[in-house]
PDB file of C-alpha atoms in Angstrom:
ATOM      1  CA  GLN A   1     -45.317 170.829 186.883  1.00 83.00           C
ATOM      2  CA  VAL A   2     -45.981 172.821 190.176  1.00 87.00           C
ATOM      3  CA  GLN A   3     -47.278 175.875 190.733  1.00 89.00           C
ATOM      4  CA  LEU A   4     -46.760 178.479 193.793  1.00 92.00           C
ATOM      5  CA  VAL A   5     -49.692 181.478 193.575  1.00 93.00           C
ATOM      6  CA  GLU A   6     -50.169 183.986 196.053  1.00 95.00           C
ATOM      7  CA  SER A   7     -52.843 185.857 196.636  1.00 96.00           C
ATOM      8  CA  GLY A   8     -54.297 188.412 199.010  1.00 97.00           C
ATOM      9  CA  GLY A   9     -52.336 191.582 198.000  1.00 97.00           C
ATOM     10  CA  ASP A  10     -54.217 194.904 197.805  1.00 96.00           C
ATOM     11  CA  LEU A  11     -54.015 198.503 198.972  1.00 98.00           C
ATOM     12  CA  VAL A  12     -54.763 199.269 202.472  1.00 98.00           C
ATOM     13  CA  GLN A  13     -54.702 202.099 204.377  1.00 98.00           C
ATOM     14  CA  PRO A  14     -52.064 202.519 207.059  1.00 97.00           C
ATOM     15  CA  GLY A  15     -52.996 200.574 210.120  1.00 97.00           C
ATOM     16  CA  GLY A  16     -55.023 198.339 207.983  1.00 98.00           C
ATOM     17  CA  SER A  17     -54.792 194.188 207.738  1.00 98.00           C
ATOM     18  CA  LEU A  18     -54.546 191.876 205.011  1.00 98.00           C
ATOM     19  CA  ARG A  19     -54.353 188.305 204.684  1.00 98.00           C
ATOM     20  CA  LEU A  20     -52.104 186.525 201.810  1.00 97.00           C
ATOM     21  CA  SER A  21     -52.776 183.346 201.102  1.00 96.00           C
ATOM     22  CA  CYS A  22     -49.551 180.585 199.178  1.00 93.00           C
ATOM     23  CA  THR A  23     -51.163 177.722 198.029  1.00 91.00           C
ATOM     24  CA  ALA A  24     -49.313 174.739 195.689  1.00 88.00           C
ATOM     25  CA  SER A  25     -50.877 173.117 193.122  1.00 87.00           C
ATOM     26  CA  GLY A  26     -49.528 170.319 190.643  1.00 89.00           C
ATOM     27  CA  SER A  27     -47.348 167.126 190.616  1.00 90.00           C
ATOM     28  CA  ILE A  28     -46.634 167.477 194.542  1.00 87.00           C
ATOM     29  CA  PHE A  29     -45.150 164.467 196.626  1.00 88.00           C
ATOM     30  CA  SER A  30     -44.542 166.977 199.174  1.00 87.00           C
ATOM     31  CA  ILE A  31     -43.918 170.360 199.777  1.00 86.00           C
ATOM     32  CA  TYR A  32     -42.226 172.303 202.212  1.00 89.00           C
ATOM     33  CA  VAL A  33     -43.400 176.251 202.522  1.00 86.00           C
ATOM     34  CA  LYS A  34     -40.338 178.011 203.716  1.00 90.00           C
ATOM     35  CA  GLY A  35     -41.435 181.376 204.015  1.00 93.00           C
ATOM     36  CA  TRP A  36     -42.334 184.874 202.735  1.00 97.00           C
ATOM     37  CA  TYR A  37     -40.600 187.290 201.017  1.00 97.00           C
ATOM     38  CA  ARG A  38     -41.434 190.725 199.936  1.00 98.00           C
ATOM     39  CA  GLN A  39     -39.539 192.877 197.709  1.00 98.00           C
ATOM     40  CA  ALA A  40     -39.948 196.525 197.738  1.00 96.00           C
ATOM     41  CA  PRO A  41     -39.491 199.230 194.810  1.00 91.00           C
ATOM     42  CA  GLY A  42     -35.353 199.405 194.385  1.00 93.00           C
ATOM     43  CA  LYS A  43     -34.400 197.213 197.343  1.00 96.00           C
ATOM     44  CA  GLN A  44     -33.441 193.822 197.502  1.00 96.00           C
ATOM     45  CA  ARG A  45     -35.977 190.527 198.565  1.00 96.00           C
ATOM     46  CA  GLU A  46     -36.274 190.282 202.199  1.00 97.00           C
ATOM     47  CA  LEU A  47     -37.233 187.553 204.102  1.00 97.00           C
ATOM     48  CA  VAL A  48     -40.290 188.608 206.278  1.00 98.00           C
ATOM     49  CA  ALA A  49     -41.518 185.554 207.969  1.00 97.00           C
ATOM     50  CA  ALA A  50     -40.310 181.898 207.836  1.00 96.00           C
ATOM     51  CA  MET A  51     -42.373 178.654 209.358  1.00 93.00           C
ATOM     52  CA  SER A  52     -39.919 175.648 210.163  1.00 90.00           C
ATOM     53  CA  ARG A  53     -40.987 172.344 209.614  1.00 87.00           C
ATOM     54  CA  GLY A  54     -41.724 171.553 213.281  1.00 88.00           C
ATOM     55  CA  GLY A  55     -43.916 174.798 213.228  1.00 88.00           C
ATOM     56  CA  SER A  56     -41.244 177.180 214.761  1.00 93.00           C
ATOM     57  CA  THR A  57     -41.824 180.467 213.246  1.00 95.00           C
ATOM     58  CA  ASN A  58     -39.250 183.583 213.146  1.00 96.00           C
ATOM     59  CA  TYR A  59     -39.684 186.988 212.036  1.00 97.00           C
ATOM     60  CA  ALA A  60     -37.872 190.186 210.305  1.00 97.00           C
ATOM     61  CA  ASP A  61     -37.795 192.616 213.439  1.00 97.00           C
ATOM     62  CA  SER A  62     -39.692 195.130 211.486  1.00 97.00           C
ATOM     63  CA  VAL A  63     -42.818 192.778 211.494  1.00 98.00           C
ATOM     64  CA  LYS A  64     -42.133 190.995 214.757  1.00 97.00           C
ATOM     65  CA  GLY A  65     -45.803 191.823 216.720  1.00 97.00           C
ATOM     66  CA  ARG A  66     -47.719 192.509 213.710  1.00 98.00           C
ATOM     67  CA  PHE A  67     -47.882 189.418 210.785  1.00 98.00           C
ATOM     68  CA  THR A  68     -48.443 185.780 211.643  1.00 97.00           C
ATOM     69  CA  ILE A  69     -47.305 182.927 209.503  1.00 96.00           C
ATOM     70  CA  SER A  70     -49.112 179.891 209.726  1.00 94.00           C
ATOM     71  CA  ARG A  71     -50.097 176.601 207.338  1.00 90.00           C
ATOM     72  CA  ASP A  72     -52.914 174.513 206.505  1.00 89.00           C
ATOM     73  CA  ASN A  73     -51.127 171.454 205.432  1.00 83.00           C
ATOM     74  CA  ALA A  74     -54.567 169.671 204.158  1.00 85.00           C
ATOM     75  CA  LYS A  75     -54.680 172.836 201.983  1.00 86.00           C
ATOM     76  CA  ASN A  76     -51.227 172.463 200.923  1.00 83.00           C
ATOM     77  CA  THR A  77     -51.672 176.396 202.027  1.00 89.00           C
ATOM     78  CA  VAL A  78     -49.966 178.827 203.964  1.00 92.00           C
ATOM     79  CA  TYR A  79     -50.732 181.783 205.091  1.00 95.00           C
ATOM     80  CA  LEU A  80     -49.491 185.625 206.279  1.00 97.00           C
ATOM     81  CA  GLN A  81     -51.792 187.319 208.526  1.00 98.00           C
ATOM     82  CA  MET A  82     -50.379 190.963 208.584  1.00 98.00           C
ATOM     83  CA  ASP A  83     -51.746 193.718 211.191  1.00 98.00           C
ATOM     84  CA  SER A  84     -51.229 196.913 211.636  1.00 98.00           C
ATOM     85  CA  LEU A  85     -49.594 197.491 208.221  1.00 98.00           C
ATOM     86  CA  LYS A  86     -47.313 200.632 207.864  1.00 98.00           C
ATOM     87  CA  PRO A  87     -46.677 202.436 204.563  1.00 97.00           C
ATOM     88  CA  GLU A  88     -42.760 200.925 204.797  1.00 96.00           C
ATOM     89  CA  ASP A  89     -44.926 197.180 204.295  1.00 98.00           C
ATOM     90  CA  THR A  90     -45.668 198.086 200.481  1.00 98.00           C
ATOM     91  CA  ALA A  91     -43.762 195.622 198.281  1.00 98.00           C
ATOM     92  CA  VAL A  92     -44.354 192.051 196.870  1.00 98.00           C
ATOM     93  CA  TYR A  93     -44.727 189.457 198.593  1.00 98.00           C
ATOM     94  CA  TYR A  94     -43.616 185.701 197.342  1.00 97.00           C
ATOM     95  CA  CYS A  95     -43.668 182.608 199.036  1.00 95.00           C
ATOM     96  CA  ASN A  96     -40.922 180.378 198.898  1.00 94.00           C
ATOM     97  CA  ALA A  97     -41.355 176.407 198.835  1.00 91.00           C
ATOM     98  CA  GLU A  98     -39.287 173.287 198.853  1.00 92.00           C
ATOM     99  CA  VAL A  99     -41.000 171.048 196.747  1.00 90.00           C
ATOM    100  CA  VAL A 100     -40.690 167.289 195.887  1.00 90.00           C
ATOM    101  CA  THR A 101     -42.667 165.633 192.776  1.00 91.00           C
ATOM    102  CA  THR A 102     -44.367 162.923 192.102  1.00 92.00           C
ATOM    103  CA  GLY A 103     -41.202 162.030 190.439  1.00 90.00           C
ATOM    104  CA  ARG A 104     -39.474 162.515 192.956  1.00 91.00           C
ATOM    105  CA  SER A 105     -37.569 165.446 191.705  1.00 91.00           C
ATOM    106  CA  MET A 106     -36.503 168.608 194.185  1.00 91.00           C
ATOM    107  CA  LEU A 107     -37.356 172.388 193.454  1.00 91.00           C
ATOM    108  CA  ASN A 108     -37.150 174.918 195.116  1.00 93.00           C
ATOM    109  CA  ALA A 109     -40.090 177.090 194.094  1.00 92.00           C
ATOM    110  CA  TRP A 110     -41.687 180.347 194.248  1.00 93.00           C
ATOM    111  CA  GLY A 111     -44.516 181.988 193.365  1.00 92.00           C
ATOM    112  CA  GLN A 112     -45.268 185.668 190.886  1.00 95.00           C
ATOM    113  CA  GLY A 113     -46.032 187.557 193.963  1.00 96.00           C
ATOM    114  CA  THR A 114     -48.569 189.383 195.378  1.00 97.00           C
ATOM    115  CA  LEU A 115     -48.456 193.384 195.789  1.00 98.00           C
ATOM    116  CA  VAL A 116     -49.379 195.165 198.928  1.00 98.00           C
ATOM    117  CA  THR A 117     -49.623 198.346 198.724  1.00 98.00           C
ATOM    118  CA  VAL A 118     -50.222 200.462 202.085  1.00 97.00           C
ATOM    119  CA  SER A 119     -50.744 203.919 201.831  1.00 96.00           C
ATOM    120  CA  SER A 120     -53.411 206.754 202.589  1.00 95.00           C
TER     121      SER A 120
END
């Protein structure tokens, strides 16, 4: 069994910062965390930041220059550093990964999400 767990969500004032973490555990042979998504109330889930296997990054226009995705392969962890937060960044944030289990099954895995609220 494979688990993705997001953490780091919180209530923060506009202009503040948060760092989200996405950690994988379980019967993992290999993992590729494709990116971070978010879903605001009443809206569709959208891609926020993505990282290729080679390390190149891609960001939604709304977060460019404010958010940074990074990873620590040794820890099976991906981070999302969020700076200059705005109320419109309020959403549940999810990470998404392609996982090959020790049994050589391939899974498209999602975490349960972590809530980010930006409000004064």
